[in-house]
């Protein structure tokens, strides 16, 4: 799940409280009955008008935060309802397969969300309350998302196979180009499904809708509003914004559309694939380090670290105090890094004095790599938080080395896997939705 619209995104997915206030008891009862009417049936589960209203409110709040014009309320409610239907289908499938997430995992995830936003749990609670989002419901939405992620990992991720022949073909096609091209594009997108299971009429309607949206976007209509109104992608209610991505991190059809969009004045283009129409808008681009596929140099960093983890018996404040003390002993008292790493680090590298060896780009988690890349050789970082705990990092040296064949094949495999995973996830979600028995009660919309 984009770096820090994370809180807003998760808050948007959480339900808020909606109560009807009247002065008469009879009116209150009638209002409650309306709020609890069933708007959709998904297999053996229901979605109520109250839940739909809560989520539509949160979705509208999220769009306003991003200064995106709201679509007409009927369209917004219809989009939210489709999202709720998919979520129900996923959660039901997860229950069938025995996937459960305990409170400890949920608590740890919420702590990460707070840390990524540089706020305390108390401040997170306060902000959710201001937005009308009960903390208990926020917790359950986090749990649902973790369940969905684990189900996807089991049913999609583990099924992705990359034959050696595909890697060979990819490397041959990319010869002389930049396999580790880190030019990033800030992209918004709209996805209109179209696949072989549709009737001719449905396909024609999808094509007509996509062409109409493309024309309206190029004429200057708010792209985020169009995404919130029409896109069937998971991020539609986030205005379709994907954040910063390289071309290799996008589905093939989307990457092709981005290549076209960056060359025209509107920065908007459309491409067609086997699963539908991708309309993209390139909001911005930024350059990064590029590595030639054939014989080009790659920057490697020799680093070491000391890792301390937050546990039930060692809280965050204690960990930070201990690491700050260790850093002082290293920088002021000039104690030996390797010795302190062996004594205090909980990472497997502790036996090597914290030495991680020579690291390529992408070898570590993003938060670690970002902090490491800011250090000069010999410099020691402040405590850095990742999903593993808190680290003190020291860069020992840097070098430029040609990428060997094994490394090139590894990177090619990762790029191909990322592309296949994005496309397979879309198909998996569509199949779950199509297999579910769904009854929408239009009169309650």
Short mmCIF file of C-alpha atoms in Angstrom, two decimals:
data_model
loop_
_atom_site.label_atom_id
_atom_site.label_comp_id
_atom_site.label_asym_id
_atom_site.label_seq_id
_atom_site.Cartn_x
_atom_site.Cartn_y
_atom_site.Cartn_z
CA UNK A 1 0.00 0.00 0.00
CA UNK A 2 2.10 5.00 -1.36
CA UNK A 3 4.12 6.39 1.09
CA UNK A 4 2.35 8.89 3.01
CA UNK A 5 -1.05 9.41 1.97
CA UNK A 6 -1.10 6.25 4.08
CA UNK A 7 -2.95 7.77 7.00
CA UNK A 8 -5.45 9.59 4.79
CA UNK A 9 -5.96 6.48 2.66
CA UNK A 10 -6.56 4.22 5.62
CA UNK A 11 -8.77 6.79 7.31
CA UNK A 12 -10.78 7.02 4.10
CA UNK A 13 -11.26 3.25 4.20
CA UNK A 14 -12.50 3.42 7.81
CA UNK A 15 -16.12 3.90 8.75
CA UNK A 16 -17.28 7.02 10.53
CA UNK A 17 -20.23 7.39 12.85
CA UNK A 18 -23.45 8.61 11.33
CA UNK A 19 -26.38 9.22 13.67
CA UNK A 20 -29.76 10.71 12.99
CA UNK A 21 -30.99 13.19 15.55
CA UNK A 22 -34.66 13.95 15.97
CA UNK A 23 -36.71 15.09 18.90
CA UNK A 24 -39.35 12.39 18.80
CA UNK A 25 -38.69 8.77 19.76
CA UNK A 26 -40.83 7.53 16.89
CA UNK A 27 -38.84 9.60 14.40
CA UNK A 28 -35.58 8.25 15.87
CA UNK A 29 -36.78 4.67 15.41
CA UNK A 30 -37.86 5.35 11.84
CA UNK A 31 -34.51 7.02 11.07
CA UNK A 32 -32.59 4.08 12.51
CA UNK A 33 -34.57 1.67 10.34
CA UNK A 34 -33.70 3.68 7.23
CA UNK A 35 -30.03 3.82 8.17
CA UNK A 36 -29.92 0.05 8.70
CA UNK A 37 -31.72 -0.92 5.49
CA UNK A 38 -29.87 -3.40 3.30
CA UNK A 39 -28.41 -1.81 0.19
CA UNK A 40 -26.59 -4.91 -1.12
CA UNK A 41 -26.29 -8.63 -0.47
CA UNK A 42 -22.91 -10.28 -1.07
CA UNK A 43 -23.21 -14.06 -0.80
CA UNK A 44 -24.31 -14.58 2.82
CA UNK A 45 -23.42 -11.07 4.00
CA UNK A 46 -25.09 -7.67 3.71
CA UNK A 47 -24.06 -4.05 3.29
CA UNK A 48 -26.32 -1.54 5.02
CA UNK A 49 -27.22 1.99 4.03
CA UNK A 50 -25.56 3.16 7.25
CA UNK A 51 -22.27 1.54 6.29
CA UNK A 52 -22.50 2.96 2.78
CA UNK A 53 -23.22 6.45 4.14
CA UNK A 54 -20.29 6.23 6.57
CA UNK A 55 -17.87 5.16 3.87
CA UNK A 56 -19.13 7.72 1.37
CA UNK A 57 -18.56 10.39 4.03
CA UNK A 58 -15.00 9.18 4.60
CA UNK A 59 -14.33 8.99 0.86
CA UNK A 60 -15.56 12.56 0.39
CA UNK A 61 -13.36 13.68 3.28
CA UNK A 62 -10.33 12.03 1.70
CA UNK A 63 -10.97 13.68 -1.68
CA UNK A 64 -11.38 17.09 -0.04
CA UNK A 65 -8.05 16.64 1.74
CA UNK A 66 -6.41 16.26 -1.65
CA UNK A 67 -8.31 19.26 -3.04
CA UNK A 68 -10.10 17.04 -5.57
CA UNK A 69 -13.55 18.13 -6.67
CA UNK A 70 -16.22 15.75 -5.42
CA UNK A 71 -18.16 13.77 -8.03
CA UNK A 72 -21.97 13.88 -7.85
CA UNK A 73 -23.07 12.01 -4.71
CA UNK A 74 -24.91 9.21 -6.61
CA UNK A 75 -21.69 8.42 -8.50
CA UNK A 76 -19.62 8.57 -5.33
CA UNK A 77 -22.00 6.23 -3.50
CA UNK A 78 -21.99 3.80 -6.43
CA UNK A 79 -18.18 3.75 -6.45
CA UNK A 80 -18.03 3.23 -2.69
CA UNK A 81 -20.58 0.42 -2.91
CA UNK A 82 -18.51 -1.43 -5.50
CA UNK A 83 -15.49 -1.13 -3.23
CA UNK A 84 -17.47 -2.50 -0.29
CA UNK A 85 -18.72 -5.42 -2.41
CA UNK A 86 -15.16 -6.36 -3.39
CA UNK A 87 -14.00 -6.08 0.22
CA UNK A 88 -16.81 -8.40 1.33
CA UNK A 89 -15.89 -10.96 -1.33
CA UNK A 90 -12.24 -10.85 -0.27
CA UNK A 91 -12.98 -11.15 3.45
CA UNK A 92 -15.33 -14.08 2.83
CA UNK A 93 -12.68 -15.87 0.78
CA UNK A 94 -10.13 -15.23 3.53
CA UNK A 95 -12.43 -16.80 6.13
CA UNK A 96 -12.91 -19.83 3.89
CA UNK A 97 -9.15 -20.33 3.69
CA UNK A 98 -8.59 -19.87 7.43
CA UNK A 99 -6.67 -16.60 7.34
CA UNK A 100 -6.75 -14.79 10.68
CA UNK A 101 -4.89 -11.72 11.99
CA UNK A 102 -4.37 -11.36 15.75
CA UNK A 103 -4.44 -8.14 17.76
CA UNK A 104 -0.65 -8.00 18.09
CA UNK A 105 -0.18 -7.71 14.32
CA UNK A 106 -2.88 -5.02 14.11
CA UNK A 107 -1.29 -3.05 16.96
CA UNK A 108 2.15 -3.22 15.34
CA UNK A 109 0.74 -2.00 12.02
CA UNK A 110 -1.00 0.95 13.67
CA UNK A 111 2.25 1.84 15.44
CA UNK A 112 4.00 1.85 12.04
CA UNK A 113 1.34 4.13 10.58
CA UNK A 114 1.80 6.56 13.47
CA UNK A 115 5.59 6.41 13.16
CA UNK A 116 5.49 7.01 9.40
CA UNK A 117 3.44 10.12 10.10
CA UNK A 118 5.78 11.10 12.95
CA UNK A 119 2.93 11.22 15.44
CA UNK A 120 2.06 9.33 18.61
CA UNK A 121 -0.78 6.83 18.92
CA UNK A 122 -2.60 9.40 21.06
CA UNK A 123 -2.28 11.99 18.28
CA UNK A 124 -3.47 9.43 15.72
CA UNK A 125 -6.55 8.80 17.85
CA UNK A 126 -7.16 12.54 18.11
CA UNK A 127 -6.96 13.07 14.34
CA UNK A 128 -9.27 10.16 13.62
CA UNK A 129 -11.74 11.53 16.15
CA UNK A 130 -11.68 14.95 14.48
CA UNK A 131 -12.52 13.23 11.20
CA UNK A 132 -15.39 11.34 12.83
CA UNK A 133 -13.62 7.97 12.57
CA UNK A 134 -13.92 5.78 15.71
CA UNK A 135 -10.60 4.18 16.63
CA UNK A 136 -12.19 0.74 17.05
CA UNK A 137 -13.49 0.82 13.49
CA UNK A 138 -10.12 2.08 12.24
CA UNK A 139 -8.49 -0.97 13.90
CA UNK A 140 -10.90 -3.36 12.23
CA UNK A 141 -10.30 -1.76 8.84
CA UNK A 142 -6.55 -2.22 9.34
CA UNK A 143 -7.20 -5.86 10.22
CA UNK A 144 -9.29 -6.30 7.05
CA UNK A 145 -6.54 -4.84 4.89
CA UNK A 146 -3.91 -7.14 6.41
CA UNK A 147 -6.20 -10.12 5.83
CA UNK A 148 -6.69 -9.05 2.20
CA UNK A 149 -2.94 -8.67 1.73
CA UNK A 150 -2.23 -12.13 3.14
CA UNK A 151 -4.93 -13.67 0.96
CA UNK A 152 -3.48 -11.99 -2.11
CA UNK A 153 0.01 -13.20 -1.19
CA UNK A 154 -1.30 -16.77 -0.96
CA UNK A 155 -3.53 -16.80 -4.03
CA UNK A 156 -1.66 -14.43 -6.36
CA UNK A 157 1.92 -13.73 -5.30
CA UNK A 158 2.88 -17.36 -4.78
CA UNK A 159 1.50 -18.30 -8.21
CA UNK A 160 3.68 -15.84 -10.14
CA UNK A 161 6.37 -17.74 -12.04
CA UNK A 162 9.06 -16.18 -14.23
CA UNK A 163 10.55 -18.71 -16.70
CA UNK A 164 14.22 -18.31 -17.57
CA UNK A 165 13.18 -17.89 -21.21
CA UNK A 166 11.22 -14.72 -20.30
CA UNK A 167 14.27 -13.32 -18.52
CA UNK A 168 16.41 -14.09 -21.59
CA UNK A 169 13.93 -12.31 -23.87
CA UNK A 170 13.69 -9.33 -21.53
CA UNK A 171 17.45 -8.92 -21.30
CA UNK A 172 17.81 -9.19 -25.08
CA UNK A 173 15.13 -6.55 -25.57
CA UNK A 174 16.68 -4.24 -22.97
CA UNK A 175 20.29 -4.52 -24.15
CA UNK A 176 21.89 -1.10 -24.01
CA UNK A 177 19.01 0.46 -22.10
CA UNK A 178 18.61 1.23 -18.41
CA UNK A 179 17.35 -1.78 -16.49
CA UNK A 180 17.55 0.10 -13.20
CA UNK A 181 16.10 3.28 -14.64
CA UNK A 182 14.97 5.14 -11.56
CA UNK A 183 13.35 8.04 -13.38
CA UNK A 184 10.09 8.25 -11.48
CA UNK A 185 6.74 9.57 -12.65
CA UNK A 186 3.99 10.91 -10.43
CA UNK A 187 1.01 9.34 -12.16
CA UNK A 188 -2.75 9.42 -11.79
CA UNK A 189 -4.81 6.85 -13.67
CA UNK A 190 -8.32 5.74 -14.55
CA UNK A 191 -9.01 2.10 -15.36
CA UNK A 192 -12.10 1.05 -17.29
CA UNK A 193 -12.40 -2.77 -17.37
CA UNK A 194 -12.83 -4.54 -20.69
CA UNK A 195 -12.10 -8.24 -21.06
CA UNK A 196 -13.07 -11.27 -23.13
CA UNK A 197 -15.79 -12.31 -20.69
CA UNK A 198 -17.85 -9.24 -21.61
CA UNK A 199 -20.55 -9.10 -24.25
CA UNK A 200 -20.10 -7.03 -27.40
CA UNK A 201 -22.43 -4.40 -26.01
CA UNK A 202 -20.50 -4.21 -22.73
CA UNK A 203 -17.19 -3.87 -24.58
CA UNK A 204 -18.59 -1.10 -26.78
CA UNK A 205 -19.91 0.72 -23.72
CA UNK A 206 -16.53 0.43 -22.00
CA UNK A 207 -14.75 1.80 -25.07
CA UNK A 208 -17.22 4.67 -25.36
CA UNK A 209 -16.85 5.51 -21.67
CA UNK A 210 -13.06 5.46 -21.87
CA UNK A 211 -12.96 7.68 -24.96
CA UNK A 212 -15.37 10.13 -23.34
CA UNK A 213 -13.27 10.31 -20.16
CA UNK A 214 -10.08 10.80 -22.21
CA UNK A 215 -11.64 13.69 -24.12
CA UNK A 216 -13.00 15.32 -20.96
CA UNK A 217 -9.64 15.00 -19.21
CA UNK A 218 -7.80 16.56 -22.15
CA UNK A 219 -10.37 19.37 -22.16
CA UNK A 220 -9.30 20.23 -18.63
CA UNK A 221 -11.80 18.51 -16.33
CA UNK A 222 -10.44 17.61 -12.91
CA UNK A 223 -8.66 14.27 -13.41
CA UNK A 224 -9.07 13.25 -9.78
CA UNK A 225 -12.81 13.87 -9.95
CA UNK A 226 -13.08 11.80 -13.13
CA UNK A 227 -11.15 8.97 -11.43
CA UNK A 228 -13.38 9.10 -8.36
CA UNK A 229 -16.45 9.04 -10.61
CA UNK A 230 -15.56 6.36 -13.16
CA UNK A 231 -12.37 4.41 -12.43
CA UNK A 232 -12.74 0.81 -11.29
CA UNK A 233 -9.23 0.68 -9.84
CA UNK A 234 -8.76 0.27 -6.08
CA UNK A 235 -7.41 3.81 -5.76
CA UNK A 236 -10.34 5.49 -7.54
CA UNK A 237 -11.53 7.09 -4.30
CA UNK A 238 -8.02 8.45 -3.79
CA UNK A 239 -8.36 10.37 -7.06
CA UNK A 240 -6.51 7.63 -8.94
CA UNK A 241 -3.12 8.90 -7.76
CA UNK A 242 -0.41 6.23 -7.71
CA UNK A 243 2.33 8.44 -6.29
CA UNK A 244 5.87 8.09 -7.61
CA UNK A 245 6.66 5.01 -9.70
CA UNK A 246 9.19 3.91 -12.26
CA UNK A 247 7.95 2.44 -15.53
CA UNK A 248 8.98 -1.03 -14.37
CA UNK A 249 6.67 -0.74 -11.37
CA UNK A 250 3.61 -0.23 -13.59
CA UNK A 251 1.51 -2.74 -15.53
CA UNK A 252 2.71 -2.95 -19.13
CA UNK A 253 -0.32 -1.12 -20.58
CA UNK A 254 -0.03 1.68 -18.04
CA UNK A 255 3.70 2.10 -18.70
CA UNK A 256 2.97 2.36 -22.44
CA UNK A 257 0.37 5.06 -21.76
CA UNK A 258 2.86 6.98 -19.60
CA UNK A 259 5.41 6.88 -22.43
CA UNK A 260 2.79 8.41 -24.74
CA UNK A 261 1.54 10.92 -22.17
CA UNK A 262 4.95 12.38 -21.41
CA UNK A 263 5.31 13.36 -25.07
CA UNK A 264 2.08 15.34 -25.50
CA UNK A 265 1.06 18.74 -24.20
CA UNK A 266 -1.78 17.55 -21.96
CA UNK A 267 0.39 14.81 -20.39
CA UNK A 268 -2.67 12.57 -20.71
CA UNK A 269 -2.90 9.40 -22.82
CA UNK A 270 -4.77 6.10 -23.09
CA UNK A 271 -3.67 2.57 -23.84
CA UNK A 272 -5.68 -0.63 -24.28
CA UNK A 273 -4.78 -4.02 -22.83
CA UNK A 274 -6.42 -7.40 -22.39
CA UNK A 275 -8.02 -6.23 -19.15
CA UNK A 276 -9.26 -2.79 -20.15
CA UNK A 277 -8.51 0.84 -20.91
CA UNK A 278 -5.79 2.70 -19.00
CA UNK A 279 -6.06 6.49 -19.03
CA UNK A 280 -3.08 8.15 -17.37
CA UNK A 281 -1.96 11.62 -16.49
CA UNK A 282 1.70 12.38 -15.80
CA UNK A 283 1.67 14.95 -13.00
CA UNK A 284 5.44 15.25 -12.61
CA UNK A 285 8.73 13.44 -13.04
CA UNK A 286 12.02 13.31 -11.21
CA UNK A 287 15.38 11.88 -12.12
CA UNK A 288 17.38 9.32 -10.21
CA UNK A 289 20.48 7.20 -10.58
CA UNK A 290 20.47 5.11 -13.76
CA UNK A 291 22.32 1.87 -14.31
CA UNK A 292 23.14 0.54 -17.77
CA UNK A 293 22.08 -3.02 -18.40
CA UNK A 294 25.15 -4.01 -20.36
CA UNK A 295 28.38 -3.21 -18.58
CA UNK A 296 27.22 0.02 -16.96
CA UNK A 297 28.36 0.94 -13.45
CA UNK A 298 26.19 0.55 -10.38
CA UNK A 299 26.77 2.33 -7.08
CA UNK A 300 27.41 -0.15 -4.29
CA UNK A 301 27.55 0.81 -0.62
CA UNK A 302 29.51 -1.04 2.05
CA UNK A 303 27.59 -0.52 5.29
CA UNK A 304 27.12 -1.87 8.78
CA UNK A 305 24.40 -1.32 11.34
CA UNK A 306 23.13 -1.94 14.85
CA UNK A 307 19.48 -3.00 15.11
CA UNK A 308 17.32 -2.86 18.22
CA UNK A 309 13.70 -3.99 18.21
CA UNK A 310 10.70 -2.74 20.15
CA UNK A 311 9.26 -5.62 22.18
CA UNK A 312 6.67 -6.08 24.94
CA UNK A 313 9.49 -5.68 27.49
CA UNK A 314 11.47 -2.96 25.66
CA UNK A 315 9.35 -0.02 24.60
CA UNK A 316 10.13 2.50 21.88
CA UNK A 317 11.45 5.18 24.24
CA UNK A 318 13.88 2.71 25.82
CA UNK A 319 15.15 1.56 22.42
CA UNK A 320 15.71 5.14 21.24
CA UNK A 321 17.51 6.07 24.46
CA UNK A 322 19.80 3.05 24.19
CA UNK A 323 20.62 3.72 20.54
CA UNK A 324 21.26 7.40 21.23
CA UNK A 325 23.68 6.37 23.97
CA UNK A 326 25.40 3.89 21.64
CA UNK A 327 25.70 6.55 18.94
CA UNK A 328 27.34 8.92 21.45
CA UNK A 329 29.81 6.18 22.41
CA UNK A 330 30.65 5.76 18.72
CA UNK A 331 30.89 9.41 17.68
CA UNK A 332 32.20 11.05 20.85
CA UNK A 333 33.95 8.30 22.79
CA UNK A 334 35.20 6.64 19.58
CA UNK A 335 34.32 3.11 20.71
CA UNK A 336 34.55 0.28 18.19
CA UNK A 337 31.42 -0.15 16.02
CA UNK A 338 31.88 -3.89 15.50
CA UNK A 339 32.24 -4.53 19.23
CA UNK A 340 29.07 -2.60 20.09
CA UNK A 341 27.18 -4.31 17.26
CA UNK A 342 28.11 -7.74 18.62
CA UNK A 343 26.96 -6.69 22.09
CA UNK A 344 23.71 -4.90 21.24
CA UNK A 345 22.41 -5.65 17.72
CA UNK A 346 19.57 -8.17 17.34
CA UNK A 347 20.18 -8.59 13.60
CA UNK A 348 21.82 -11.68 12.16
CA UNK A 349 24.74 -9.50 11.08
CA UNK A 350 25.69 -8.93 14.75
CA UNK A 351 28.16 -11.82 14.64
CA UNK A 352 29.96 -9.98 11.82
CA UNK A 353 30.08 -6.73 13.78
CA UNK A 354 26.96 -5.51 11.99
CA UNK A 355 28.66 -5.73 8.58
CA UNK A 356 26.15 -6.02 5.71
CA UNK A 357 28.76 -6.27 2.98
CA UNK A 358 28.44 -4.48 -0.36
CA UNK A 359 24.83 -3.51 -1.01
CA UNK A 360 23.21 -2.86 -4.39
CA UNK A 361 20.29 -0.45 -4.83
CA UNK A 362 17.15 -2.26 -3.70
CA UNK A 363 18.91 -4.73 -1.40
CA UNK A 364 17.44 -3.14 1.73
CA UNK A 365 14.01 -1.78 2.65
CA UNK A 366 13.36 1.77 1.34
CA UNK A 367 13.61 3.58 4.70
CA UNK A 368 17.00 1.99 5.38
CA UNK A 369 18.33 2.67 1.88
CA UNK A 370 17.15 6.28 1.90
CA UNK A 371 18.92 6.98 5.20
CA UNK A 372 22.05 5.11 4.10
CA UNK A 373 22.30 7.01 0.82
CA UNK A 374 22.40 10.33 2.68
CA UNK A 375 25.52 9.33 4.63
CA UNK A 376 29.11 10.01 3.64
CA UNK A 377 31.71 7.25 4.19
CA UNK A 378 32.52 7.10 7.89
CA UNK A 379 29.34 8.94 8.92
CA UNK A 380 26.92 7.40 11.44
CA UNK A 381 23.18 8.00 11.21
CA UNK A 382 20.71 8.97 13.86
CA UNK A 383 18.35 6.10 14.83
CA UNK A 384 16.27 5.14 11.76
CA UNK A 385 12.95 3.29 11.97
CA UNK A 386 12.02 0.42 9.64
CA UNK A 387 9.57 -2.43 10.02
CA UNK A 388 12.31 -4.38 11.81
CA UNK A 389 12.97 -1.83 14.53
CA UNK A 390 15.45 1.03 14.91
CA UNK A 391 18.88 1.10 13.28
CA UNK A 392 22.11 3.04 13.57
CA UNK A 393 23.84 2.88 10.18
CA UNK A 394 27.44 3.56 9.24
CA UNK A 395 28.63 3.78 5.64
CA UNK A 396 32.12 2.32 5.36
CA UNK A 397 32.77 2.94 1.66
CA UNK A 398 31.21 3.31 -1.79
CA UNK A 399 32.27 2.10 -5.21
CA UNK A 400 31.15 1.95 -8.83
CA UNK A 401 31.09 -1.58 -10.20
CA UNK A 402 29.85 -3.15 -13.42
CA UNK A 403 26.73 -5.23 -12.92
CA UNK A 404 27.46 -8.93 -13.27
CA UNK A 405 25.25 -11.34 -15.21
CA UNK A 406 23.71 -12.89 -12.10
CA UNK A 407 22.70 -9.50 -10.77
CA UNK A 408 21.21 -8.47 -14.12
CA UNK A 409 19.08 -11.62 -14.19
CA UNK A 410 17.93 -10.98 -10.63
CA UNK A 411 16.85 -7.43 -11.48
CA UNK A 412 15.12 -8.57 -14.67
CA UNK A 413 13.23 -11.21 -12.69
CA UNK A 414 12.08 -8.59 -10.16
CA UNK A 415 10.85 -6.23 -12.89
CA UNK A 416 8.94 -8.98 -14.69
CA UNK A 417 7.48 -10.22 -11.41
CA UNK A 418 6.28 -6.73 -10.47
CA UNK A 419 4.53 -6.33 -13.82
CA UNK A 420 2.89 -9.75 -13.67
CA UNK A 421 1.81 -9.22 -10.07
CA UNK A 422 0.05 -5.95 -10.86
CA UNK A 423 -1.85 -7.51 -13.75
CA UNK A 424 -2.62 -10.77 -11.91
CA UNK A 425 -4.00 -8.87 -8.91
CA UNK A 426 -6.50 -7.05 -11.13
CA UNK A 427 -7.66 -10.35 -12.64
CA UNK A 428 -7.89 -12.02 -9.22
CA UNK A 429 -10.07 -9.25 -7.83
CA UNK A 430 -12.33 -9.37 -10.88
CA UNK A 431 -12.75 -13.13 -10.53
CA UNK A 432 -13.63 -12.84 -6.83
CA UNK A 433 -16.20 -10.17 -7.66
CA UNK A 434 -17.66 -12.16 -10.55
CA UNK A 435 -17.95 -15.38 -8.52
CA UNK A 436 -19.82 -13.69 -5.69
CA UNK A 437 -23.61 -13.60 -5.61
CA UNK A 438 -24.41 -9.88 -5.51
CA UNK A 439 -27.83 -8.26 -5.25
CA UNK A 440 -27.90 -4.46 -5.28
CA UNK A 441 -31.11 -2.87 -4.05
CA UNK A 442 -31.20 0.26 -6.17
CA UNK A 443 -34.07 1.79 -4.26
CA UNK A 444 -31.79 2.08 -1.19
CA UNK A 445 -29.01 3.85 -3.12
#
